PDB file of C-alpha atoms in Angstrom:
ATOM      1  CA  UNK A 131      32.548 -14.987  23.611  1.00 52.00           C
ATOM      2  CA  UNK A 132      32.815 -11.301  22.908  1.00 57.00           C
ATOM      3  CA  UNK A 133      30.142  -9.886  20.582  1.00 58.00           C
ATOM      4  CA  UNK A 134      30.175  -6.480  19.028  1.00 66.00           C
ATOM      5  CA  UNK A 135      26.872  -4.899  18.259  1.00 75.00           C
ATOM      6  CA  UNK A 136      27.030  -2.650  15.269  1.00 79.00           C
ATOM      7  CA  UNK A 137      24.224  -0.469  14.072  1.00 82.00           C
ATOM      8  CA  UNK A 138      22.939  -1.258  10.603  1.00 76.00           C
ATOM      9  CA  UNK A 139      20.834   0.842   8.309  1.00 81.00           C
ATOM     10  CA  UNK A 140      17.307  -0.175   7.415  1.00 72.00           C
ATOM     11  CA  UNK A 141      18.468  -0.931   3.888  1.00 74.00           C
ATOM     12  CA  UNK A 142      21.185  -3.264   5.189  1.00 77.00           C
ATOM     13  CA  UNK A 143      18.695  -5.019   7.463  1.00 73.00           C
ATOM     14  CA  UNK A 144      16.186  -5.577   4.656  1.00 71.00           C
ATOM     15  CA  UNK A 145      18.878  -6.846   2.300  1.00 73.00           C
ATOM     16  CA  UNK A 146      20.073  -9.272   4.959  1.00 75.00           C
ATOM     17  CA  UNK A 147      16.650 -10.740   5.670  1.00 78.00           C
ATOM     18  CA  UNK A 148      14.433 -12.290   2.989  1.00 81.00           C
ATOM     19  CA  UNK A 149      11.329 -11.640   5.086  1.00 83.00           C
ATOM     20  CA  UNK A 150      12.115  -7.962   5.557  1.00 82.00           C
ATOM     21  CA  UNK A 151      13.080  -7.641   1.891  1.00 80.00           C
ATOM     22  CA  UNK A 152       9.697  -9.039   0.816  1.00 87.00           C
ATOM     23  CA  UNK A 153       7.859  -6.764   3.254  1.00 85.00           C
ATOM     24  CA  UNK A 154       9.768  -3.718   1.989  1.00 85.00           C
ATOM     25  CA  UNK A 155       8.970  -4.647  -1.633  1.00 89.00           C
ATOM     26  CA  UNK A 156       5.261  -5.040  -0.847  1.00 90.00           C
ATOM     27  CA  UNK A 157       5.219  -1.703   0.974  1.00 92.00           C
ATOM     28  CA  UNK A 158       6.914  -0.020  -1.969  1.00 94.00           C
ATOM     29  CA  UNK A 159       4.467  -1.597  -4.430  1.00 96.00           C
ATOM     30  CA  UNK A 160       1.463  -0.554  -2.351  1.00 97.00           C
ATOM     31  CA  UNK A 161       2.702   3.042  -2.302  1.00 97.00           C
ATOM     32  CA  UNK A 162       3.262   2.923  -6.069  1.00 97.00           C
ATOM     33  CA  UNK A 163      -0.287   1.660  -6.587  1.00 97.00           C
ATOM     34  CA  UNK A 164      -1.711   4.529  -4.565  1.00 98.00           C
ATOM     35  CA  UNK A 165       0.341   7.039  -6.567  1.00 97.00           C
ATOM     36  CA  UNK A 166      -0.913   5.448  -9.791  1.00 97.00           C
ATOM     37  CA  UNK A 167      -4.580   6.006  -8.865  1.00 97.00           C
ATOM     38  CA  UNK A 168      -4.138   9.277  -6.998  1.00 96.00           C
ATOM     39  CA  UNK A 169      -5.507  11.429  -9.824  1.00 95.00           C
ATOM     40  CA  UNK A 170      -8.713   9.362  -9.886  1.00 96.00           C
ATOM     41  CA  UNK A 171      -9.399  10.282  -6.257  1.00 97.00           C
ATOM     42  CA  UNK A 172     -10.880  13.720  -5.543  1.00 96.00           C
ATOM     43  CA  UNK A 173      -8.259  16.060  -4.072  1.00 97.00           C
ATOM     44  CA  UNK A 174     -10.290  16.636  -0.900  1.00 96.00           C
ATOM     45  CA  UNK A 175     -10.433  12.882  -0.276  1.00 97.00           C
ATOM     46  CA  UNK A 176      -6.741  12.084  -0.859  1.00 97.00           C
ATOM     47  CA  UNK A 177      -5.492  13.002   2.639  1.00 97.00           C
ATOM     48  CA  UNK A 178      -7.951  10.486   4.127  1.00 97.00           C
ATOM     49  CA  UNK A 179      -6.444   7.528   2.260  1.00 97.00           C
ATOM     50  CA  UNK A 180      -3.230   5.580   2.837  1.00 97.00           C
ATOM     51  CA  UNK A 181      -1.741   2.608   1.048  1.00 97.00           C
ATOM     52  CA  UNK A 182      -2.301  -0.627   2.942  1.00 96.00           C
ATOM     53  CA  UNK A 183      -1.138  -4.223   2.697  1.00 96.00           C
ATOM     54  CA  UNK A 184      -1.138  -6.352  -0.429  1.00 96.00           C
ATOM     55  CA  UNK A 185      -2.364  -9.917   0.018  1.00 94.00           C
ATOM     56  CA  UNK A 186      -2.119 -11.725  -3.303  1.00 92.00           C
ATOM     57  CA  UNK A 187      -4.615 -10.194  -5.754  1.00 94.00           C
ATOM     58  CA  UNK A 188      -6.264  -8.152  -2.972  1.00 96.00           C
ATOM     59  CA  UNK A 189      -5.042  -4.668  -2.091  1.00 97.00           C
ATOM     60  CA  UNK A 190      -6.120  -2.820   1.021  1.00 97.00           C
ATOM     61  CA  UNK A 191      -6.607   0.918   1.378  1.00 98.00           C
ATOM     62  CA  UNK A 192      -6.619   2.471   4.827  1.00 98.00           C
ATOM     63  CA  UNK A 193      -9.330   5.105   5.138  1.00 98.00           C
ATOM     64  CA  UNK A 194      -9.779   7.563   8.007  1.00 97.00           C
ATOM     65  CA  UNK A 195     -13.579   7.610   8.292  1.00 96.00           C
ATOM     66  CA  UNK A 196     -16.804   5.890   7.303  1.00 96.00           C
ATOM     67  CA  UNK A 197     -17.770   8.860   5.154  1.00 96.00           C
ATOM     68  CA  UNK A 198     -14.506   8.742   3.229  1.00 96.00           C
ATOM     69  CA  UNK A 199     -14.870   4.966   2.819  1.00 97.00           C
ATOM     70  CA  UNK A 200     -18.354   5.415   1.354  1.00 97.00           C
ATOM     71  CA  UNK A 201     -16.969   7.804  -1.272  1.00 96.00           C
ATOM     72  CA  UNK A 202     -13.975   5.591  -2.046  1.00 97.00           C
ATOM     73  CA  UNK A 203     -16.259   2.563  -2.421  1.00 97.00           C
ATOM     74  CA  UNK A 204     -17.877   4.316  -5.396  1.00 97.00           C
ATOM     75  CA  UNK A 205     -14.451   4.698  -7.032  1.00 97.00           C
ATOM     76  CA  UNK A 206     -13.287   1.097  -6.596  1.00 97.00           C
ATOM     77  CA  UNK A 207     -14.233  -0.203 -10.082  1.00 97.00           C
ATOM     78  CA  UNK A 208     -12.364   2.683 -11.744  1.00 97.00           C
ATOM     79  CA  UNK A 209      -9.344   2.243  -9.457  1.00 97.00           C
ATOM     80  CA  UNK A 210      -9.160  -1.500 -10.187  1.00 97.00           C
ATOM     81  CA  UNK A 211      -9.484  -0.965 -13.935  1.00 96.00           C
ATOM     82  CA  UNK A 212      -6.744   1.677 -13.900  1.00 96.00           C
ATOM     83  CA  UNK A 213      -4.395  -0.556 -11.925  1.00 96.00           C
ATOM     84  CA  UNK A 214      -4.962  -3.403 -14.380  1.00 95.00           C
ATOM     85  CA  UNK A 215      -4.048  -1.130 -17.306  1.00 95.00           C
ATOM     86  CA  UNK A 216      -0.800  -0.353 -15.478  1.00 94.00           C
ATOM     87  CA  UNK A 217       0.047  -4.062 -15.157  1.00 95.00           C
ATOM     88  CA  UNK A 218      -1.062  -4.847 -11.610  1.00 94.00           C
ATOM     89  CA  UNK A 219      -3.394  -7.809 -11.196  1.00 91.00           C
ATOM     90  CA  UNK A 220      -5.820  -6.473  -8.600  1.00 94.00           C
ATOM     91  CA  UNK A 221      -8.983  -8.557  -8.285  1.00 94.00           C
ATOM     92  CA  UNK A 222     -10.352  -6.605  -5.344  1.00 96.00           C
ATOM     93  CA  UNK A 223      -9.623  -3.595  -3.209  1.00 97.00           C
ATOM     94  CA  UNK A 224     -10.523  -3.880   0.455  1.00 97.00           C
ATOM     95  CA  UNK A 225     -11.145  -0.807   2.598  1.00 98.00           C
ATOM     96  CA  UNK A 226     -10.136  -0.713   6.237  1.00 97.00           C
ATOM     97  CA  UNK A 227     -11.345   2.156   8.358  1.00 97.00           C
ATOM     98  CA  UNK A 228      -8.762   3.421  10.809  1.00 92.00           C
ATOM     99  CA  UNK A 229     -10.088   4.604  14.128  1.00 75.00           C
TER     100      UNK A 229
END
């Protein structure tokens, strides 16, 4: 049997695999959520935060330090409320500190 290996783009790979397509959609949604709440986060704190995984009604934010996480923790109720007004059902936001 003679197989030809052809390179495929990331878009083609995600369209061809339901698992990758779902992962790409969740990644896109997580990024959109972060953009939606960006203005609620102080400008000096924004570089320390990245969009993380979505697991059902729980969204995770990746934070660079304990100090940044402490500040973000104070903003969580406002972030959740804002996301709900935009149509996302977010029951909780989890913070994960990256080391």
